Amino acid sequence: MTDILSYNGGTIVAMAGDRCVAIASDRRLGVQYTTIATDMTRVFKMHDRLLLGLTGLATDLTTLRNLFNFRLNLYKMREGRLIKPKTFANLVSSTLYAKRFGPYFCEPVIAGLDDEGNPFLCAMDLLGASSNDDSFVVCGTSAESLLGTCETFYQPGLGPDDLFETISQCLLSALDRDCLSGWGAEVYILTPSGITHKTLKARMD
């Protein structure tokens, strides 16, 4: 295993529902096959309608989180308003592409709601090439397993409770087939009224 993106493990999946969006990640931090910690956070709140998930190298993950927090604060001071999910996706993409010759080894997932409450999902590679979808996006070491489970379980127009159940089952099923991710999961449900955070128990082996 020589892929630097899978060195610390980690998996993220985001799904869109009816005026809601969910994003979930595992909690394992490892060094290849050695587990270092089981309380890793990979999903970060940018503001009340925007969440950012990062997988990849843990050191670059921390660097990018701090960098995006700084740029969002700067945007808020200059514009006097919160950044829109699509605008933030362009900011993330241009930031990654600017470092393309010595890239950040992270793959971001952006989940948010626009001003009308419509879901926005976007996933990127480490160079900032974006992939938008109106159903679900995945990244990380369990991406292949997640694509299969999400295509099986996902249905359009799910409410917040059904969306939570669907994304949880998809993630837990994929984590059972990946030794580089797991040790529990956390799920964020984003609705126009706020953000709900839940923690899931999974196999601890």
C-alpha positions as protocol buffer text, in pm:
chain_id: "A"
residue {
  index: 1
  type: MET
  ca { x: 0 y: 0 z: 0 }
}
residue {
  index: 2
  type: THR
  ca { x: 188 y: 307 z: -127 }
}
residue {
  index: 3
  type: ASP
  ca { x: -100 y: 551 z: -191 }
}
residue {
  index: 4
  type: ILE
  ca { x: -45 y: 857 z: 29 }
}
residue {
  index: 5
  type: LEU
  ca { x: -420 y: 936 z: 24 }
}
residue {
  index: 6
  type: SER
  ca { x: -493 y: 610 z: 209 }
}
residue {
  index: 7
  type: TYR
  ca { x: -199 y: 639 z: 452 }
}
residue {
  index: 8
  type: ASN
  ca { x: -420 y: 759 z: 741 }
}
residue {
  index: 9
  type: GLY
  ca { x: -742 y: 594 z: 616 }
}
residue {
  index: 10
  type: GLY
  ca { x: -1081 y: 763 z: 624 }
}
residue {
  index: 11
  type: THR
  ca { x: -1409 y: 763 z: 437 }
}
residue {
  index: 12
  type: ILE
  ca { x: -1680 y: 1024 z: 376 }
}
residue {
  index: 13
  type: VAL
  ca { x: -2021 y: 1004 z: 209 }
}
residue {
  index: 14
  type: ALA
  ca { x: -2277 y: 1281 z: 154 }
}
residue {
  index: 15
  type: MET
  ca { x: -2640 y: 1244 z: 42 }
}
residue {
  index: 16
  type: ALA
  ca { x: -2912 y: 1483 z: -63 }
}
residue {
  index: 17
  type: GLY
  ca { x: -3273 y: 1461 z: 54 }
}
residue {
  index: 18
  type: ASP
  ca { x: -3587 y: 1674 z: 37 }
}
residue {
  index: 19
  type: ARG
  ca { x: -3466 y: 2017 z: 156 }
}
residue {
  index: 20
  type: CYS
  ca { x: -3200 y: 1847 z: 366 }
}
residue {
  index: 21
  type: VAL
  ca { x: -2853 y: 1702 z: 322 }
}
residue {
  index: 22
  type: ALA
  ca { x: -2648 y: 1451 z: 522 }
}
residue {
  index: 23
  type: ILE
  ca { x: -2275 y: 1390 z: 547 }
}
residue {
  index: 24
  type: ALA
  ca { x: -2112 y: 1104 z: 736 }
}
residue {
  index: 25
  type: SER
  ca { x: -1756 y: 991 z: 808 }
}
residue {
  index: 26
  type: ASP
  ca { x: -1573 y: 722 z: 1000 }
}
residue {
  index: 27
  type: ARG
  ca { x: -1369 y: 798 z: 1314 }
}
residue {
  index: 28
  type: ARG
  ca { x: -1048 y: 599 z: 1264 }
}
residue {
  index: 29
  type: LEU
  ca { x: -706 y: 763 z: 1245 }
}
residue {
  index: 30
  type: GLY
  ca { x: -437 y: 519 z: 1146 }
}
residue {
  index: 31
  type: VAL
  ca { x: -89 y: 487 z: 1008 }
}
residue {
  index: 32
  type: GLN
  ca { x: -146 y: 230 z: 736 }
}
residue {
  index: 33
  type: TYR
  ca { x: -272 y: -80 z: 921 }
}
residue {
  index: 34
  type: THR
  ca { x: -198 y: 52 z: 1271 }
}
residue {
  index: 35
  type: THR
  ca { x: -483 y: 231 z: 1450 }
}
residue {
  index: 36
  type: ILE
  ca { x: -368 y: 546 z: 1633 }
}
residue {
  index: 37
  type: ALA
  ca { x: -697 y: 701 z: 1747 }
}
residue {
  index: 38
  type: THR
  ca { x: -1070 y: 631 z: 1728 }
}
residue {
  index: 39
  type: ASP
  ca { x: -1211 y: 984 z: 1771 }
}
residue {
  index: 40
  type: MET
  ca { x: -1096 y: 1149 z: 1448 }
}
residue {
  index: 41
  type: THR
  ca { x: -1322 y: 1425 z: 1313 }
}
residue {
  index: 42
  type: ARG
  ca { x: -1329 y: 1467 z: 936 }
}
residue {
  index: 43
  type: VAL
  ca { x: -1643 y: 1680 z: 896 }
}
residue {
  index: 44
  type: PHE
  ca { x: -1630 y: 2048 z: 988 }
}
residue {
  index: 45
  type: LYS
  ca { x: -1900 y: 2313 z: 1017 }
}
residue {
  index: 46
  type: MET
  ca { x: -1824 y: 2613 z: 798 }
}
residue {
  index: 47
  type: HIS
  ca { x: -2149 y: 2787 z: 890 }
}
residue {
  index: 48
  type: ASP
  ca { x: -2513 y: 2693 z: 964 }
}
residue {
  index: 49
  type: ARG
  ca { x: -2583 y: 2586 z: 603 }
}
residue {
  index: 50
  type: LEU
  ca { x: -2246 y: 2449 z: 496 }
}
residue {
  index: 51
  type: LEU
  ca { x: -2037 y: 2147 z: 596 }
}
residue {
  index: 52
  type: LEU
  ca { x: -1694 y: 2040 z: 474 }
}
residue {
  index: 53
  type: GLY
  ca { x: -1557 y: 1686 z: 485 }
}
residue {
  index: 54
  type: LEU
  ca { x: -1190 y: 1606 z: 426 }
}
residue {
  index: 55
  type: THR
  ca { x: -1023 y: 1268 z: 372 }
}
residue {
  index: 56
  type: GLY
  ca { x: -659 y: 1195 z: 302 }
}
residue {
  index: 57
  type: LEU
  ca { x: -338 y: 1279 z: 482 }
}
residue {
  index: 58
  type: ALA
  ca { x: -421 y: 1391 z: 837 }
}
residue {
  index: 59
  type: THR
  ca { x: -161 y: 1669 z: 848 }
}
residue {
  index: 60
  type: ASP
  ca { x: -289 y: 1825 z: 525 }
}
residue {
  index: 61
  type: LEU
  ca { x: -643 y: 1783 z: 654 }
}
residue {
  index: 62
  type: THR
  ca { x: -563 y: 2005 z: 954 }
}
residue {
  index: 63
  type: THR
  ca { x: -383 y: 2256 z: 734 }
}
residue {
  index: 64
  type: LEU
  ca { x: -675 y: 2286 z: 491 }
}
residue {
  index: 65
  type: ARG
  ca { x: -931 y: 2314 z: 768 }
}
residue {
  index: 66
  type: ASN
  ca { x: -747 y: 2611 z: 920 }
}
residue {
  index: 67
  type: LEU
  ca { x: -690 y: 2768 z: 578 }
}
residue {
  index: 68
  type: PHE
  ca { x: -1058 y: 2747 z: 480 }
}
residue {
  index: 69
  type: ASN
  ca { x: -1169 y: 2884 z: 817 }
}
residue {
  index: 70
  type: PHE
  ca { x: -937 y: 3181 z: 762 }
}
residue {
  index: 71
  type: ARG
  ca { x: -1063 y: 3244 z: 408 }
}
residue {
  index: 72
  type: LEU
  ca { x: -1427 y: 3216 z: 513 }
}
residue {
  index: 73
  type: ASN
  ca { x: -1374 y: 3471 z: 791 }
}
residue {
  index: 74
  type: LEU
  ca { x: -1206 y: 3700 z: 539 }
}
residue {
  index: 75
  type: TYR
  ca { x: -1497 y: 3654 z: 295 }
}
residue {
  index: 76
  type: LYS
  ca { x: -1749 y: 3736 z: 568 }
}
residue {
  index: 77
  type: MET
  ca { x: -1562 y: 4054 z: 663 }
}
residue {
  index: 78
  type: ARG
  ca { x: -1534 y: 4172 z: 302 }
}
residue {
  index: 79
  type: GLU
  ca { x: -1881 y: 4076 z: 177 }
}
residue {
  index: 80
  type: GLY
  ca { x: -2083 y: 4111 z: 497 }
}
residue {
  index: 81
  type: ARG
  ca { x: -2265 y: 3781 z: 434 }
}
residue {
  index: 82
  type: LEU
  ca { x: -2220 y: 3405 z: 455 }
}
residue {
  index: 83
  type: ILE
  ca { x: -2065 y: 3228 z: 159 }
}
residue {
  index: 84
  type: LYS
  ca { x: -2292 y: 3016 z: -62 }
}
residue {
  index: 85
  type: PRO
  ca { x: -2212 y: 2644 z: -104 }
}
residue {
  index: 86
  type: LYS
  ca { x: -2139 y: 2678 z: -476 }
}
residue {
  index: 87
  type: THR
  ca { x: -1911 y: 2975 z: -418 }
}
residue {
  index: 88
  type: PHE
  ca { x: -1731 y: 2785 z: -142 }
}
residue {
  index: 89
  type: ALA
  ca { x: -1683 y: 2489 z: -377 }
}
residue {
  index: 90
  type: ASN
  ca { x: -1514 y: 2720 z: -626 }
}
residue {
  index: 91
  type: LEU
  ca { x: -1294 y: 2857 z: -346 }
}
residue {
  index: 92
  type: VAL
  ca { x: -1189 y: 2505 z: -242 }
}
residue {
  index: 93
  type: SER
  ca { x: -1123 y: 2404 z: -603 }
}
residue {
  index: 94
  type: SER
  ca { x: -907 y: 2708 z: -681 }
}
residue {
  index: 95
  type: THR
  ca { x: -715 y: 2665 z: -353 }
}
residue {
  index: 96
  type: LEU
  ca { x: -627 y: 2305 z: -436 }
}
residue {
  index: 97
  type: TYR
  ca { x: -544 y: 2379 z: -799 }
}
residue {
  index: 98
  type: ALA
  ca { x: -309 y: 2660 z: -696 }
}
residue {
  index: 99
  type: LYS
  ca { x: -96 y: 2392 z: -522 }
}
residue {
  index: 100
  type: ARG
  ca { x: -114 y: 2139 z: -807 }
}
residue {
  index: 101
  type: PHE
  ca { x: 267 y: 2102 z: -837 }
}
residue {
  index: 102
  type: GLY
  ca { x: 297 y: 2022 z: -466 }
}
residue {
  index: 103
  type: PRO
  ca { x: -60 y: 1930 z: -376 }
}
residue {
  index: 104
  type: TYR
  ca { x: -245 y: 1893 z: -51 }
}
residue {
  index: 105
  type: PHE
  ca { x: -313 y: 1519 z: -23 }
}
residue {
  index: 106
  type: CYS
  ca { x: -681 y: 1562 z: 63 }
}
residue {
  index: 107
  type: GLU
  ca { x: -1009 y: 1495 z: -112 }
}
residue {
  index: 108
  type: PRO
  ca { x: -1285 y: 1736 z: -1 }
}
residue {
  index: 109
  type: VAL
  ca { x: -1659 y: 1676 z: 10 }
}
residue {
  index: 110
  type: ILE
  ca { x: -1886 y: 1980 z: 36 }
}
residue {
  index: 111
  type: ALA
  ca { x: -2248 y: 1955 z: 152 }
}
residue {
  index: 112
  type: GLY
  ca { x: -2480 y: 2248 z: 201 }
}
residue {
  index: 113
  type: LEU
  ca { x: -2812 y: 2417 z: 140 }
}
residue {
  index: 114
  type: ASP
  ca { x: -2854 y: 2719 z: -86 }
}
residue {
  index: 115
  type: ASP
  ca { x: -3076 y: 3021 z: -12 }
}
residue {
  index: 116
  type: GLU
  ca { x: -3387 y: 2834 z: -134 }
}
residue {
  index: 117
  type: GLY
  ca { x: -3308 y: 2528 z: 81 }
}
residue {
  index: 118
  type: ASN
  ca { x: -3201 y: 2310 z: -210 }
}
residue {
  index: 119
  type: PRO
  ca { x: -2921 y: 2058 z: -141 }
}
residue {
  index: 120
  type: PHE
  ca { x: -2574 y: 2109 z: -286 }
}
residue {
  index: 121
  type: LEU
  ca { x: -2321 y: 1824 z: -305 }
}
residue {
  index: 122
  type: CYS
  ca { x: -1970 y: 1836 z: -445 }
}
residue {
  index: 123
  type: ALA
  ca { x: -1667 y: 1607 z: -426 }
}
residue {
  index: 124
  type: MET
  ca { x: -1316 y: 1681 z: -551 }
}
residue {
  index: 125
  type: ASP
  ca { x: -985 y: 1515 z: -606 }
}
residue {
  index: 126
  type: LEU
  ca { x: -660 y: 1651 z: -465 }
}
residue {
  index: 127
  type: LEU
  ca { x: -614 y: 1887 z: -764 }
}
residue {
  index: 128
  type: GLY
  ca { x: -956 y: 2048 z: -724 }
}
residue {
  index: 129
  type: ALA
  ca { x: -1140 y: 1878 z: -1011 }
}
residue {
  index: 130
  type: SER
  ca { x: -1500 y: 1888 z: -889 }
}
residue {
  index: 131
  type: SER
  ca { x: -1782 y: 1638 z: -934 }
}
residue {
  index: 132
  type: ASN
  ca { x: -2129 y: 1770 z: -855 }
}
residue {
  index: 133
  type: ASP
  ca { x: -2426 y: 1540 z: -803 }
}
residue {
  index: 134
  type: ASP
  ca { x: -2784 y: 1574 z: -688 }
}
residue {
  index: 135
  type: SER
  ca { x: -2799 y: 1233 z: -516 }
}
residue {
  index: 136
  type: PHE
  ca { x: -2477 y: 1133 z: -334 }
}
residue {
  index: 137
  type: VAL
  ca { x: -2098 y: 1173 z: -345 }
}
residue {
  index: 138
  type: VAL
  ca { x: -1826 y: 960 z: -183 }
}
residue {
  index: 139
  type: CYS
  ca { x: -1452 y: 970 z: -125 }
}
residue {
  index: 140
  type: GLY
  ca { x: -1188 y: 792 z: 81 }
}
residue {
  index: 141
  type: THR
  ca { x: -1061 y: 439 z: 115 }
}
residue {
  index: 142
  type: SER
  ca { x: -1413 y: 284 z: 108 }
}
residue {
  index: 143
  type: ALA
  ca { x: -1525 y: 476 z: -202 }
}
residue {
  index: 144
  type: GLU
  ca { x: -1580 y: 169 z: -420 }
}
residue {
  index: 145
  type: SER
  ca { x: -1786 y: -13 z: -156 }
}
residue {
  index: 146
  type: LEU
  ca { x: -1980 y: 304 z: -82 }
}
residue {
  index: 147
  type: LEU
  ca { x: -2074 y: 353 z: -446 }
}
residue {
  index: 148
  type: GLY
  ca { x: -2232 y: 9 z: -449 }
}
residue {
  index: 149
  type: THR
  ca { x: -2423 y: 45 z: -122 }
}
residue {
  index: 150
  type: CYS
  ca { x: -2540 y: 398 z: -203 }
}
residue {
  index: 151
  type: GLU
  ca { x: -2668 y: 297 z: -545 }
}
residue {
  index: 152
  type: THR
  ca { x: -2860 y: 16 z: -376 }
}
residue {
  index: 153
  type: PHE
  ca { x: -3015 y: 203 z: -82 }
}
residue {
  index: 154
  type: TYR
  ca { x: -3048 y: 564 z: -199 }
}
residue {
  index: 155
  type: GLN
  ca { x: -3386 y: 702 z: -303 }
}
residue {
  index: 156
  type: PRO
  ca { x: -3459 y: 1062 z: -403 }
}
residue {
  index: 157
  type: GLY
  ca { x: -3676 y: 1287 z: -189 }
}
residue {
  index: 158
  type: LEU
  ca { x: -3593 y: 1137 z: 151 }
}
residue {
  index: 159
  type: GLY
  ca { x: -3679 y: 1331 z: 466 }
}
residue {
  index: 160
  type: PRO
  ca { x: -3423 y: 1398 z: 742 }
}
residue {
  index: 161
  type: ASP
  ca { x: -3501 y: 1082 z: 943 }
}
residue {
  index: 162
  type: ASP
  ca { x: -3505 y: 849 z: 642 }
}
residue {
  index: 163
  type: LEU
  ca { x: -3192 y: 1016 z: 507 }
}
residue {
  index: 164
  type: PHE
  ca { x: -3012 y: 955 z: 836 }
}
residue {
  index: 165
  type: GLU
  ca { x: -3110 y: 588 z: 831 }
}
residue {
  index: 166
  type: THR
  ca { x: -3005 y: 545 z: 468 }
}
residue {
  index: 167
  type: ILE
  ca { x: -2666 y: 715 z: 493 }
}
residue {
  index: 168
  type: SER
  ca { x: -2589 y: 530 z: 818 }
}
residue {
  index: 169
  type: GLN
  ca { x: -2661 y: 188 z: 670 }
}
residue {
  index: 170
  type: CYS
  ca { x: -2461 y: 268 z: 356 }
}
residue {
  index: 171
  type: LEU
  ca { x: -2158 y: 384 z: 553 }
}
residue {
  index: 172
  type: LEU
  ca { x: -2162 y: 100 z: 806 }
}
residue {
  index: 173
  type: SER
  ca { x: -2196 y: -161 z: 529 }
}
residue {
  index: 174
  type: ALA
  ca { x: -1898 y: -13 z: 344 }
}
residue {
  index: 175
  type: LEU
  ca { x: -1685 y: 15 z: 660 }
}
residue {
  index: 176
  type: ASP
  ca { x: -1728 y: -358 z: 726 }
}
residue {
  index: 177
  type: ARG
  ca { x: -1539 y: -419 z: 399 }
}
residue {
  index: 178
  type: ASP
  ca { x: -1248 y: -181 z: 460 }
}
residue {
  index: 179
  type: CYS
  ca { x: -967 y: -233 z: 710 }
}
residue {
  index: 180
  type: LEU
  ca { x: -839 y: 126 z: 679 }
}
residue {
  index: 181
  type: SER
  ca { x: -1162 y: 289 z: 796 }
}
residue {
  index: 182
  type: GLY
  ca { x: -1415 y: 228 z: 1069 }
}
residue {
  index: 183
  type: TRP
  ca { x: -1417 y: 232 z: 1449 }
}
residue {
  index: 184
  type: GLY
  ca { x: -1750 y: 412 z: 1459 }
}
residue {
  index: 185
  type: ALA
  ca { x: -1896 y: 691 z: 1253 }
}
residue {
  index: 186
  type: GLU
  ca { x: -2054 y: 1033 z: 1289 }
}
residue {
  index: 187
  type: VAL
  ca { x: -2343 y: 1172 z: 1087 }
}
residue {
  index: 188
  type: TYR
  ca { x: -2447 y: 1533 z: 1032 }
}
residue {
  index: 189
  type: ILE
  ca { x: -2799 y: 1614 z: 911 }
}
residue {
  index: 190
  type: LEU
  ca { x: -2832 y: 1966 z: 771 }
}
residue {
  index: 191
  type: THR
  ca { x: -3182 y: 2118 z: 741 }
}
residue {
  index: 192
  type: PRO
  ca { x: -3303 y: 2480 z: 706 }
}
residue {
  index: 193
  type: SER
  ca { x: -3371 y: 2479 z: 1082 }
}
residue {
  index: 194
  type: GLY
  ca { x: -3022 y: 2366 z: 1187 }
}
residue {
  index: 195
  type: ILE
  ca { x: -2762 y: 2088 z: 1210 }
}
residue {
  index: 196
  type: THR
  ca { x: -2810 y: 1756 z: 1390 }
}
residue {
  index: 197
  type: HIS
  ca { x: -2503 y: 1555 z: 1488 }
}
residue {
  index: 198
  type: LYS
  ca { x: -2522 y: 1184 z: 1574 }
}
residue {
  index: 199
  type: THR
  ca { x: -2256 y: 924 z: 1654 }
}
residue {
  index: 200
  type: LEU
  ca { x: -2278 y: 562 z: 1541 }
}
residue {
  index: 201
  type: LYS
  ca { x: -2121 y: 254 z: 1694 }
}
residue {
  index: 202
  type: ALA
  ca { x: -1954 y: 13 z: 1454 }
}
residue {
  index: 203
  type: ARG
  ca { x: -1727 y: -289 z: 1463 }
}
residue {
  index: 204
  type: MET
  ca { x: -1419 y: -220 z: 1673 }
}
residue {
  index: 205
  type: ASP
  ca { x: -1180 y: -450 z: 1491 }
}
